[in-house]
Tab-separated table of C-alpha atoms and ligand atoms in Angstrom:
chain	number	residue	atom	x	y	z
K	29	MET	CA	-46.226	202.736	31.150
K	30	LYS	CA	-48.440	204.322	28.520
K	31	TYR	CA	-49.796	207.967	28.452
K	32	LYS	CA	-53.384	206.593	28.643
K	33	ASN	CA	-53.082	205.682	32.292
K	34	LEU	CA	-50.516	208.428	33.033
K	35	THR	CA	-51.492	208.938	36.686
K	36	ASN	CA	-51.680	205.539	37.858
K	37	ASP	CA	-48.906	204.379	35.918
K	38	ILE	CA	-46.382	206.982	37.048
K	39	GLN	CA	-46.803	206.173	40.660
K	40	ASN	CA	-46.122	202.421	40.210
K	41	HIS	CA	-43.188	202.990	38.109
K	42	LEU	CA	-40.927	205.127	40.422
K	43	LYS	CA	-37.515	203.283	41.177
K	44	ILE	CA	-35.063	204.330	43.715
K	45	TYR	CA	-31.475	203.412	44.179
K	46	ASN	CA	-31.446	201.936	47.722
K	47	SER	CA	-27.948	202.164	49.108
K	48	LEU	CA	-28.879	199.543	51.495
K	49	THR	CA	-29.109	196.615	48.682
K	50	GLY	CA	-27.343	198.546	45.917
K	51	LYS	CA	-29.954	198.008	43.878
K	52	LYS	CA	-32.632	200.319	41.926
K	53	GLU	CA	-36.044	199.121	43.513
K	54	PHE	CA	-39.612	199.980	42.801
K	55	PHE	CA	-40.805	202.284	45.296
K	56	LYS	CA	-43.595	200.800	47.495
K	57	PRO	CA	-44.643	202.791	50.702
K	58	ILE	CA	-44.991	200.563	53.858
K	59	HIS	CA	-48.360	202.020	54.526
K	60	ASN	CA	-51.205	201.696	52.523
K	61	ASN	CA	-49.726	202.875	49.240
K	62	LYS	CA	-50.750	206.325	50.304
K	63	TYR	CA	-48.412	207.570	53.180
K	64	VAL	CA	-44.844	208.175	52.839
K	65	GLY	CA	-42.460	208.928	55.652
K	66	ILE	CA	-39.022	210.513	54.984
K	67	TYR	CA	-36.256	211.444	57.293
K	68	VAL	CA	-33.432	213.581	56.288
K	69	CYS	CA	-30.246	214.522	58.364
K	70	GLY	CA	-30.356	218.200	58.800
K	71	PRO	CA	-27.345	220.600	59.552
K	72	THR	CA	-25.405	221.141	62.770
K	73	VAL	CA	-26.232	224.778	63.307
K	74	TYR	CA	-22.766	226.000	64.353
K	75	ASN	CA	-21.865	227.678	60.806
K	76	TYR	CA	-23.066	229.135	57.939
K	77	LEU	CA	-23.876	226.451	55.269
K	78	HIS	CA	-21.849	226.431	52.016
K	79	ILE	CA	-23.411	225.452	48.590
K	80	GLY	CA	-22.161	221.876	49.318
K	81	ASN	CA	-24.649	221.310	52.110
K	82	CYS	CA	-27.111	223.175	49.740
K	83	ARG	CA	-26.761	220.449	47.268
K	84	THR	CA	-27.856	217.724	49.492
K	85	PHE	CA	-30.932	219.621	50.709
K	86	ILE	CA	-31.929	220.692	47.283
K	87	SER	CA	-31.713	216.989	46.072
K	88	PHE	CA	-33.974	215.833	48.845
K	89	ASP	CA	-36.391	218.787	48.046
K	90	ILE	CA	-36.799	217.138	44.740
K	91	VAL	CA	-37.694	213.725	46.228
K	92	TYR	CA	-40.343	215.417	48.492
K	93	ARG	CA	-41.615	217.518	45.685
K	94	TYR	CA	-42.117	214.595	43.393
K	95	LEU	CA	-43.720	212.218	45.921
K	96	LYS	CA	-46.172	215.136	46.545
K	97	HIS	CA	-46.792	215.588	42.976
K	98	LEU	CA	-47.332	211.812	42.687
K	99	GLY	CA	-50.344	212.273	45.105
K	100	TYR	CA	-48.660	210.614	48.252
K	101	LYS	CA	-49.477	212.154	51.609
K	102	VAL	CA	-45.770	212.747	52.637
K	103	ARG	CA	-44.517	213.573	56.226
K	104	TYR	CA	-41.034	214.896	55.716
K	105	VAL	CA	-38.762	215.184	58.976
K	106	ARG	CA	-35.582	217.021	58.916
K	107	ASN	CA	-33.715	217.660	62.141
K	108	ILE	CA	-31.621	220.340	63.473
K	109	THR	CA	-28.588	219.103	65.404
K	110	ASP	CA	-28.160	221.697	68.345
K	111	VAL	CA	-26.077	219.378	70.568
K	112	GLY	CA	-23.867	216.277	70.693
K	113	HIS	CA	-21.955	216.630	67.519
K	114	LEU	CA	-18.221	216.407	68.630
K	115	GLU	CA	-15.407	217.681	66.537
K	116	ASN	CA	-14.106	214.470	65.660
K	117	GLU	CA	-15.386	210.945	65.049
K	118	LYS	CA	-13.799	209.878	68.354
K	119	ASP	CA	-15.447	210.393	71.685
K	120	ASN	CA	-13.285	213.016	73.012
K	121	GLY	CA	-13.893	215.964	70.874
K	122	GLU	CA	-15.505	219.128	71.776
K	123	ASP	CA	-18.869	219.639	70.903
K	124	LYS	CA	-18.987	221.916	67.900
K	125	ILE	CA	-21.574	224.192	69.157
K	126	CYS	CA	-19.734	224.638	72.497
K	127	LYS	CA	-16.556	225.210	70.827
K	128	LYS	CA	-18.159	228.070	68.402
K	129	SER	CA	-19.793	229.446	71.427
K	130	ARG	CA	-16.380	230.041	73.075
K	131	ILE	CA	-14.796	231.485	69.861
K	132	GLU	CA	-17.767	233.896	69.255
K	133	GLY	CA	-18.197	234.550	72.790
K	134	ILE	CA	-21.967	234.107	73.007
K	135	GLU	CA	-24.235	231.466	74.752
K	136	PRO	CA	-24.429	227.918	72.767
K	137	MET	CA	-28.060	228.587	72.115
K	138	GLU	CA	-27.528	231.945	70.716
K	139	ILE	CA	-25.116	230.117	68.323
K	140	VAL	CA	-28.023	227.833	67.599
K	141	GLN	CA	-30.644	230.349	66.992
K	142	LYS	CA	-28.112	232.420	64.716
K	143	TYR	CA	-27.050	229.803	62.434
K	144	THR	CA	-30.586	228.304	62.431
K	145	ILE	CA	-32.057	231.793	61.177
K	146	HIS	CA	-29.454	231.848	58.504
K	147	PHE	CA	-30.266	228.157	57.389
K	148	HIS	CA	-33.756	228.646	56.890
K	149	LYS	CA	-33.065	232.131	55.073
K	150	LEU	CA	-30.942	230.286	52.675
K	151	LEU	CA	-33.184	227.412	51.972
K	152	ASN	CA	-36.164	229.757	51.509
K	153	ILE	CA	-33.968	231.803	48.902
K	154	LEU	CA	-33.236	228.556	47.205
K	155	ASN	CA	-37.024	227.660	47.041
K	156	ILE	CA	-36.520	224.418	49.126
K	157	LEU	CA	-39.748	223.496	50.830
K	158	PRO	CA	-39.709	223.319	54.756
K	159	PRO	CA	-40.031	219.900	56.011
K	160	ASN	CA	-43.361	219.096	57.906
K	161	ILE	CA	-41.603	218.699	61.046
K	162	GLU	CA	-38.094	219.800	62.041
K	163	PRO	CA	-37.066	218.538	65.359
K	164	THR	CA	-34.122	219.648	67.471
K	165	ALA	CA	-32.146	217.417	69.645
K	166	THR	CA	-32.311	219.406	72.769
K	167	GLY	CA	-35.921	219.350	72.473
K	168	HIS	CA	-35.938	215.443	72.583
K	169	ILE	CA	-33.577	214.808	75.514
K	170	ILE	CA	-36.332	212.712	77.361
K	171	GLU	CA	-36.891	210.723	74.164
K	172	GLN	CA	-33.257	209.942	73.757
K	173	ILE	CA	-32.887	209.054	77.273
K	174	ASP	CA	-35.663	206.403	77.019
K	175	ILE	CA	-34.144	204.883	73.930
K	176	ILE	CA	-30.746	204.531	75.872
K	177	LYS	CA	-32.509	202.948	78.762
K	178	LYS	CA	-33.982	200.358	76.226
K	179	LEU	CA	-30.537	199.655	74.980
K	180	ILE	CA	-29.168	198.877	78.457
K	181	SER	CA	-31.784	196.955	79.253
K	182	ASN	CA	-31.584	194.818	76.043
K	183	LYS	CA	-27.659	194.486	77.242
K	184	LEU	CA	-26.676	196.601	74.184
K	185	ALA	CA	-25.320	199.320	76.003
K	186	TYR	CA	-23.163	199.946	79.112
K	187	GLU	CA	-22.816	202.733	81.654
K	188	ILE	CA	-19.418	203.807	82.960
K	189	ASN	CA	-18.359	206.900	84.958
K	190	GLY	CA	-21.771	208.856	84.080
K	191	SER	CA	-21.272	208.035	80.032
K	192	VAL	CA	-23.044	205.495	78.244
K	193	TYR	CA	-21.656	203.523	75.301
K	194	PHE	CA	-23.219	201.228	72.617
K	195	ASP	CA	-21.768	197.800	72.905
K	196	LEU	CA	-20.723	196.817	69.421
K	197	ASN	CA	-19.485	193.437	70.361
K	198	GLN	CA	-22.531	192.398	71.870
K	199	TYR	CA	-24.458	193.827	69.177
K	200	CYS	CA	-22.644	191.920	66.555
K	201	LYS	CA	-23.425	188.764	68.578
K	202	LEU	CA	-27.103	189.158	67.686
K	203	TYR	CA	-27.073	191.158	64.602
K	204	SER	CA	-24.726	192.416	61.730
K	205	TYR	CA	-23.108	195.625	61.841
K	206	GLY	CA	-22.138	197.273	58.874
K	207	ILE	CA	-25.037	196.507	56.506
K	208	LEU	CA	-25.083	199.712	54.948
K	209	SER	CA	-21.437	201.012	54.413
K	210	LYS	CA	-20.519	197.211	53.950
K	211	ASN	CA	-17.633	197.861	56.258
K	212	LYS	CA	-16.179	194.372	57.246
K	213	ILE	CA	-16.613	194.259	60.967
K	214	LYS	CA	-13.425	192.334	61.773
K	215	LYS	CA	-11.317	194.890	59.854
K	216	LEU	CA	-12.942	197.611	61.925
K	217	PHE	CA	-12.276	195.709	64.954
K	218	ASN	CA	-8.657	195.178	64.130
K	219	GLN	CA	-8.010	198.750	63.868
K	220	LYS	CA	-5.255	199.760	66.453
K	221	ILE	CA	-6.208	203.378	67.434
K	222	SER	CA	-5.956	204.708	70.797
K	223	PHE	CA	-9.266	205.539	72.301
K	224	SER	CA	-11.041	206.764	75.500
K	225	GLU	CA	-10.021	204.376	78.211
K	226	GLU	CA	-13.400	203.760	79.693
K	227	LYS	CA	-14.750	202.506	76.514
K	228	ARG	CA	-14.602	198.497	76.137
K	229	SER	CA	-13.796	198.741	72.478
K	230	TYR	CA	-12.561	201.404	70.214
K	231	GLN	CA	-15.637	201.043	67.817
K	232	ASP	CA	-18.147	201.513	70.923
K	233	PHE	CA	-19.687	204.966	70.298
K	234	SER	CA	-21.057	207.201	72.940
K	235	LEU	CA	-24.955	207.376	73.714
K	236	TRP	CA	-24.759	209.761	76.595
K	237	LYS	CA	-21.720	211.737	77.537
K	238	ARG	CA	-20.967	212.734	81.105
K	239	ALA	CA	-20.667	216.465	81.359
K	240	HIS	CA	-17.777	218.481	82.865
K	241	TYR	CA	-18.546	220.937	85.545
K	242	ASN	CA	-18.158	224.005	83.236
K	243	HIS	CA	-20.054	222.463	80.340
K	244	ILE	CA	-23.250	224.420	79.481
K	245	MET	CA	-25.270	222.276	77.325
K	246	LYS	CA	-26.060	219.343	79.845
K	247	TRP	CA	-29.216	217.634	81.196
K	248	ASN	CA	-30.067	215.461	84.328
K	249	SER	CA	-30.241	211.706	83.428
K	250	PRO	CA	-30.116	208.146	85.475
K	251	TRP	CA	-26.297	208.514	84.866
K	252	GLY	CA	-25.828	212.149	86.011
K	253	GLU	CA	-25.412	215.179	84.137
K	254	GLY	CA	-24.391	215.070	80.591
K	255	PHE	CA	-25.712	215.506	76.869
K	256	PRO	CA	-26.712	212.946	74.058
K	257	GLY	CA	-24.499	211.408	71.498
K	258	TRP	CA	-24.950	212.475	67.818
K	259	HIS	CA	-26.412	209.425	66.412
K	260	ILE	CA	-28.973	208.739	69.093
K	261	GLU	CA	-30.969	211.971	68.299
K	262	CYS	CA	-31.507	210.639	64.578
K	263	THR	CA	-32.868	207.356	65.592
K	264	THR	CA	-35.030	208.838	68.130
K	265	MET	CA	-36.563	211.731	66.289
K	266	SER	CA	-37.020	209.667	62.889
K	267	THR	CA	-38.887	206.880	64.729
K	268	LYS	CA	-40.898	209.095	66.860
K	269	TYR	CA	-42.484	210.917	64.009
K	270	LEU	CA	-42.390	208.085	61.356
K	271	GLY	CA	-42.541	204.816	63.519
K	272	GLU	CA	-40.199	202.282	64.146
K	273	TYR	CA	-39.967	200.969	60.378
K	274	PHE	CA	-40.413	203.915	57.799
K	275	ASP	CA	-39.987	204.422	54.111
K	276	ILE	CA	-37.040	206.519	53.515
K	277	HIS	CA	-33.977	207.986	55.181
K	278	GLY	CA	-31.600	210.266	53.472
K	279	GLY	CA	-28.616	212.457	53.818
K	280	GLY	CA	-25.133	213.185	52.269
K	281	ILE	CA	-22.947	210.024	51.419
K	282	ASP	CA	-20.315	211.447	54.106
K	283	LEU	CA	-22.920	210.455	56.713
K	284	LYS	CA	-23.407	206.750	55.608
K	285	PHE	CA	-20.553	205.668	57.773
K	286	PRO	CA	-20.370	205.966	60.974
K	287	HIS	CA	-23.531	207.975	61.440
K	288	HIS	CA	-26.295	206.058	59.633
K	289	GLU	CA	-24.671	202.881	60.364
K	290	CYS	CA	-24.866	203.708	64.278
K	291	GLU	CA	-28.461	204.900	63.744
K	292	ILE	CA	-29.244	201.584	62.206
K	293	ALA	CA	-27.516	199.718	65.040
K	294	GLN	CA	-29.418	201.579	67.577
K	295	ALA	CA	-32.815	201.279	66.097
K	296	ILE	CA	-32.597	197.678	65.582
K	297	GLY	CA	-31.209	197.187	68.992
K	298	ALA	CA	-33.839	199.136	70.790
K	299	TYR	CA	-36.860	197.973	68.718
K	300	ASN	CA	-35.729	194.617	66.847
K	301	ASN	CA	-37.402	196.056	63.763
K	302	ASN	CA	-36.238	196.912	60.139
K	303	PHE	CA	-36.113	200.522	60.840
K	304	VAL	CA	-35.798	201.937	57.142
K	305	ARG	CA	-36.982	200.445	53.807
K	306	TYR	CA	-34.895	202.856	51.516
K	307	TRP	CA	-31.613	204.528	52.184
K	308	MET	CA	-30.896	207.426	49.803
K	309	HIS	CA	-27.345	209.056	49.675
K	310	THR	CA	-26.651	212.246	47.774
K	311	ASN	CA	-22.992	212.521	46.445
K	312	MET	CA	-20.666	215.499	47.211
K	313	LEU	CA	-20.294	218.881	45.722
K	314	THR	CA	-16.504	219.409	45.352
K	315	LEU	CA	-14.203	222.425	44.544
K	316	ASN	CA	-10.912	221.679	42.983
K	317	GLY	CA	-11.703	218.185	42.893
K	318	LYS	CA	-11.940	217.963	46.952
K	319	LYS	CA	-15.047	217.741	49.140
K	320	MET	CA	-16.498	221.000	49.708
K	321	SER	CA	-16.198	221.435	53.353
K	322	LYS	CA	-15.592	224.357	55.848
K	323	SER	CA	-12.907	222.369	58.023
K	324	THR	CA	-10.681	222.392	55.157
K	325	ASN	CA	-11.268	225.770	54.013
K	326	ASN	CA	-12.474	224.427	50.692
K	327	PHE	CA	-15.963	225.941	50.104
K	328	LEU	CA	-18.225	228.655	48.600
K	329	TYR	CA	-21.149	230.340	50.017
K	330	LEU	CA	-24.342	231.211	47.849
K	331	ASP	CA	-23.303	234.814	48.111
K	332	ASP	CA	-20.064	233.992	46.373
K	333	VAL	CA	-21.622	232.716	43.168
K	334	ILE	CA	-24.895	234.314	43.068
K	335	ASN	CA	-25.069	237.903	44.644
K	336	LYS	CA	-21.550	238.593	43.270
K	337	PHE	CA	-22.972	238.175	39.794
K	338	LYS	CA	-26.499	239.244	40.667
K	339	LEU	CA	-28.078	236.000	39.499
K	340	SER	CA	-31.182	234.118	40.274
K	341	PRO	CA	-30.375	231.741	43.073
K	342	SER	CA	-32.594	229.286	40.689
K	343	ILE	CA	-29.447	229.055	38.728
K	344	LEU	CA	-27.477	227.547	41.405
K	345	ARG	CA	-30.506	225.066	41.720
K	346	PHE	CA	-30.430	224.481	38.055
K	347	PHE	CA	-26.561	224.128	37.823
K	348	ILE	CA	-27.005	221.357	40.815
K	349	LEU	CA	-29.880	219.732	39.312
K	350	LYS	CA	-27.730	219.108	35.977
K	351	THR	CA	-25.954	216.414	37.612
K	352	HIS	CA	-27.525	213.289	38.836
K	353	TYR	CA	-27.657	213.306	42.829
K	354	ARG	CA	-25.500	210.207	43.133
K	355	ASN	CA	-22.435	211.647	41.141
K	356	ILE	CA	-19.965	213.808	42.209
K	357	LEU	CA	-20.386	217.431	41.054
K	358	ASN	CA	-17.449	219.451	40.968
K	359	PHE	CA	-18.317	223.377	40.929
K	360	SER	CA	-16.540	225.609	38.040
K	361	TYR	CA	-17.770	228.868	37.256
K	362	GLU	CA	-17.574	228.026	33.711
K	363	ASP	CA	-20.004	225.120	34.215
K	364	PHE	CA	-21.880	227.468	36.386
K	365	LEU	CA	-22.240	230.136	33.743
K	366	ASN	CA	-23.354	227.597	31.048
K	367	ALA	CA	-25.839	226.506	33.561
K	368	LYS	CA	-27.190	230.110	33.496
K	369	LYS	CA	-27.674	230.053	29.618
K	370	GLY	CA	-29.580	227.103	29.752
K	371	PHE	CA	-31.621	228.169	32.598
K	372	TYR	CA	-32.557	231.271	30.734
K	373	LYS	CA	-33.317	229.254	27.451
K	374	ILE	CA	-35.667	227.053	29.443
K	375	MET	CA	-37.444	230.303	31.133
K	376	LYS	CA	-37.868	232.157	27.703
K	377	SER	CA	-39.425	229.222	26.029
K	378	ILE	CA	-41.817	228.801	28.961
K	379	ASN	CA	-42.692	232.211	28.636
K	380	ILE	CA	-43.489	231.889	24.884
K	381	LEU	CA	-45.690	228.673	25.440
K	382	ASN	CA	-47.612	230.191	28.493
K	383	ASN	CA	-48.657	233.103	26.115
K	384	ILE	CA	-49.840	230.936	22.912
K	385	ASN	CA	-53.277	230.920	22.313
K	386	SER	CA	-53.973	228.454	19.579
K	387	GLU	CA	-57.296	228.362	17.844
K	388	ILE	CA	-56.581	225.197	15.777
K	389	THR	CA	-58.820	222.185	16.920
K	390	LYS	CA	-57.314	219.719	14.106
K	391	GLU	CA	-54.542	217.782	15.393
K	392	ASN	CA	-51.687	218.002	13.298
K	393	ASN	CA	-48.446	218.103	15.263
K	394	ILE	CA	-44.961	217.179	14.455
K	395	PHE	CA	-43.807	217.290	18.171
K	396	ASN	CA	-45.558	214.411	20.152
K	397	VAL	CA	-46.433	215.981	23.313
K	398	LYS	CA	-47.759	212.798	24.921
K	399	ASN	CA	-44.593	210.976	24.279
K	400	TRP	CA	-42.494	213.960	25.560
K	401	ILE	CA	-44.663	213.960	28.797
K	402	TYR	CA	-44.042	210.011	29.171
K	403	ASP	CA	-40.398	210.387	28.519
K	404	CYS	CA	-40.143	213.129	31.258
K	405	TYR	CA	-41.791	211.045	33.707
K	406	LYS	CA	-39.792	207.835	32.734
K	407	SER	CA	-36.611	210.013	33.383
K	408	ILE	CA	-37.509	211.224	37.078
K	409	ASN	CA	-38.972	207.597	37.777
K	410	ASP	CA	-35.470	206.382	37.045
K	411	ASP	CA	-34.045	207.088	40.391
K	412	PHE	CA	-34.817	210.896	39.677
K	413	ASN	CA	-32.773	211.216	36.723
K	414	ILE	CA	-33.203	214.810	36.630
K	415	PRO	CA	-30.303	215.390	34.279
K	416	LEU	CA	-32.188	213.525	31.624
K	417	LEU	CA	-35.527	215.268	32.276
K	418	ILE	CA	-33.512	218.520	31.631
K	419	THR	CA	-32.443	217.184	28.272
K	420	HIS	CA	-36.081	216.574	27.448
K	421	LEU	CA	-36.990	220.071	28.693
K	422	PHE	CA	-34.451	221.159	26.059
K	423	LYS	CA	-35.928	219.239	23.295
K	424	ALA	CA	-39.108	221.069	24.118
K	425	THR	CA	-37.686	224.448	24.181
K	426	HIS	CA	-36.179	223.732	20.576
K	427	PHE	CA	-39.865	223.099	19.551
K	428	ILE	CA	-41.231	226.249	21.264
K	429	ASN	CA	-38.684	228.378	19.588
K	430	SER	CA	-39.605	226.900	16.170
K	431	PHE	CA	-42.022	228.107	13.704
K	432	TYR	CA	-44.044	224.751	13.955
K	433	ILE	CA	-45.191	225.598	17.597
K	434	LYS	CA	-47.782	228.045	15.944
K	435	ASN	CA	-49.388	224.684	14.405
K	436	MET	CA	-50.217	222.886	17.233
K	437	ASP	CA	-53.629	222.556	18.265
K	438	LYS	CA	-55.523	223.720	21.257
K	439	TYR	CA	-55.679	220.654	23.222
K	440	HIS	CA	-52.059	219.646	22.936
K	441	ILE	CA	-50.903	223.231	23.800
K	442	PHE	CA	-52.851	222.946	26.888
K	443	LEU	CA	-51.202	219.665	27.772
K	444	PHE	CA	-48.012	221.114	26.771
K	445	LYS	CA	-48.244	224.084	29.061
K	446	LYS	CA	-49.424	222.048	31.868
K	447	TYR	CA	-46.809	219.421	32.010
K	448	MET	CA	-43.976	222.080	31.243
K	449	ASN	CA	-45.263	224.239	34.161
K	450	TYR	CA	-45.276	221.106	36.402
K	451	PHE	CA	-41.902	219.972	35.648
K	452	VAL	CA	-40.020	223.254	35.760
K	453	PHE	CA	-41.728	224.909	38.553
K	454	ASP	CA	-43.452	222.247	40.725
K	455	ILE	CA	-40.966	219.429	40.495
K	456	LEU	CA	-37.743	221.019	39.945
K	457	GLY	CA	-38.719	223.916	42.019
K	458	LEU	CA	-37.036	226.734	39.732
K	459	GLN	CA	-38.468	230.178	40.039
K	460	TYR	CA	-38.268	233.224	37.466
K	461	LYS	CA	-38.909	236.600	38.118
K	462	GLU	CA	-38.874	239.099	34.853
K	463	LYS	CA	-36.568	241.680	34.978
K	464	ASN	CA	-37.651	244.907	36.607
K	465	THR	CA	-38.779	247.368	33.659
K	466	SER	CA	-36.144	250.048	33.205
K	467	LYS	CA	-37.001	253.891	34.041
K	468	GLU	CA	-37.613	254.503	30.429
K	469	ASP	CA	-40.213	251.901	29.929
K	470	SER	CA	-42.076	252.725	33.172
K	471	ASP	CA	-42.102	256.515	32.234
K	472	LYS	CA	-43.734	255.400	28.827
K	473	LEU	CA	-46.298	253.237	30.619
K	474	LYS	CA	-47.289	256.167	32.931
K	475	LYS	CA	-47.856	258.443	29.749
K	476	LEU	CA	-49.878	255.876	28.058
K	477	ILE	CA	-52.233	255.463	31.085
K	478	LYS	CA	-52.520	259.219	31.315
K	479	LYS	CA	-53.557	259.179	27.974
K	480	LEU	CA	-55.957	256.780	28.453
K	481	ILE	CA	-57.555	258.463	31.260
K	482	GLU	CA	-57.682	261.564	29.102
K	483	ILE	CA	-59.723	259.802	26.411
K	484	ARG	CA	-62.074	258.497	28.913
K	485	ILE	CA	-62.727	262.029	30.395
K	486	GLU	CA	-63.320	263.304	26.814
K	487	ALA	CA	-65.742	260.129	26.184
K	488	ARG	CA	-67.744	260.856	29.411
K	489	LYS	CA	-68.063	264.473	28.342
K	490	GLN	CA	-69.533	263.141	25.045
K	491	LYS	CA	-71.704	260.820	27.092
K	492	ASN	CA	-69.923	257.753	25.451
K	493	TRP	CA	-70.697	255.662	28.299
K	494	ILE	CA	-69.675	252.451	26.628
K	495	LEU	CA	-66.105	253.521	25.643
K	496	SER	CA	-65.811	255.299	29.223
K	497	ASP	CA	-66.901	252.041	31.180
K	498	ARG	CA	-64.785	250.046	28.902
K	499	ILE	CA	-61.607	251.867	29.805
K	500	ARG	CA	-62.357	251.885	33.352
K	501	LYS	CA	-62.842	248.298	33.556
K	502	GLU	CA	-59.578	247.692	31.512
K	503	LEU	CA	-57.629	249.715	33.814
K	504	TYR	CA	-59.222	248.139	36.887
K	505	SER	CA	-58.201	244.721	35.500
K	506	ILE	CA	-54.475	245.712	35.669
K	507	GLY	CA	-55.095	247.247	39.310
K	508	ILE	CA	-55.826	251.009	38.315
K	509	SER	CA	-59.131	252.028	39.960
K	510	LEU	CA	-60.531	255.410	38.998
K	511	ASN	CA	-62.512	257.654	41.313
K	512	ASP	CA	-65.045	259.288	39.196
K	513	GLU	CA	-66.024	263.030	39.984
K	514	LYS	CA	-69.420	264.251	38.833
K	515	LEU	CA	-69.028	265.891	35.833
K	516	PHE	CA	-72.335	267.927	36.020
O	103	AMP	P1	-23.445	218.892	58.303
O	103	AMP	O1	-23.983	220.066	58.961
O	103	AMP	O2	-22.149	218.866	58.317
O	103	AMP	O3	-23.985	217.670	59.137
O	103	AMP	O4	-24.090	218.896	57.117
O	103	AMP	C1	-25.371	218.947	56.543
O	103	AMP	C2	-25.642	218.121	55.269
O	103	AMP	O5	-24.749	218.400	54.260
O	103	AMP	C3	-25.350	216.704	55.543
O	103	AMP	O6	-26.429	215.930	54.925
O	103	AMP	C4	-24.155	216.442	54.746
O	103	AMP	O7	-24.173	215.055	54.291
O	103	AMP	C5	-24.321	217.423	53.620
O	103	AMP	N1	-22.963	217.891	53.133
O	103	AMP	C6	-21.953	218.200	53.641
O	103	AMP	N2	-20.893	218.698	52.763
O	103	AMP	C7	-21.196	218.542	51.453
O	103	AMP	C8	-20.909	218.559	50.242
O	103	AMP	N3	-19.490	218.963	49.914
O	103	AMP	N4	-21.717	218.142	49.356
O	103	AMP	C9	-22.885	217.782	49.528
O	103	AMP	N5	-23.386	217.512	50.712
O	103	AMP	C10	-22.734	217.843	51.902
O	104	ZN	ZN1	-28.641	212.042	61.243
């Protein structure tokens, strides 16, 4: 990759670690080298999200932003799970949303609405771009039933007492199960765990669950009233919007097994196609060395780390991005406050850079901007190595803060600004708002404007139209318009 052919070259050099093959592979979209389809498992909306959840959505926001930056037409689908996610991996747990509705004493759909609104707000605060399609499980019941029917007719699922289960023994005779999580199927089948009597095998998972008479979230189906299982919604909605074989499927590493493995089995069983080309998994955010999780009461909200200290949400984003998405990241206030320092260092220097107006035309630079741009892209192209990109951004800030930046020629300043802004704002999605001016500063500003208006009135009295016009135009350019009264 050379700077000369940057735009073509960067597209062809993106490598993604594919969890399916366990290797970094060059990214080649399935369709036409132009369109990219991504599906990311969204939240189950029964709770406020913690910052661990945010890590996963920030990581995929970078993937989405970068693919768009490279010029791909991206269709990003991220679902909302609003039914069917049971309390435990076995098939006899309670639906998480129904349970919460019982606890809060409101309708399940009120729970869904309440936490979906919160989820959207949170992601917006963190400058996470919305997906192109955000389908819900309850909005795709008919489609889920259709796939279940297909699996039954392919003899890969069976109905019993109004519930339908995926037949893993049968599937394993035709395909291999465990290709993603590398679970040895024999080991799985040998597990001696008690299970719902009606299933043929412990590993069989539910596609459709019969609903009890007092269950609110239920729909008619060929097997009676019930509701879909959790895994089937993602197979259904991803293939509906992205096709039977699509480019990227992502989610947290905790979803690899059984959720993603079951998605694969359902898709292959229904369509006999490959399903997904690149699987991407983000690692966990931990607290006190343990996975951040609601169920173990080991979590922090955005509020705990941002609002409490009156910090910009971008600092949490920056803190998260400083660790590679495939590594575990442990939250500590010490590291978080260090990230704050780094964040402001970058913002301060980008501010200086954006305000430099070089008049020098002769190239005489000790900082090689083109190599720097090349190194930045090289880092992102290496399976989204954002920590390395951040190291290059710090190199840039050292130079910007040095005396030598003043000697940089016009053209290279232009390049430097352009790419620094691309990396920091467009790709990393950081945001920076200058602090509000103090009361004292704003009083001074008001006095200054008043003085300018007085000078202008004086100028008009003296028929100095050039000066009075200039003051009017200058004030107008900063949003202050003057209504002249006739003087004579
Ligand atoms: P859930 O609503 O529990 O399905 O989680 C929504 C998303 O957040 C999933 O993609 C999970 O993999 C991810 N997630 C959950 N806990 C963590 C964590 N501690 N760190 C990073 N991602 C997480
Ligand atoms: Zn999913």
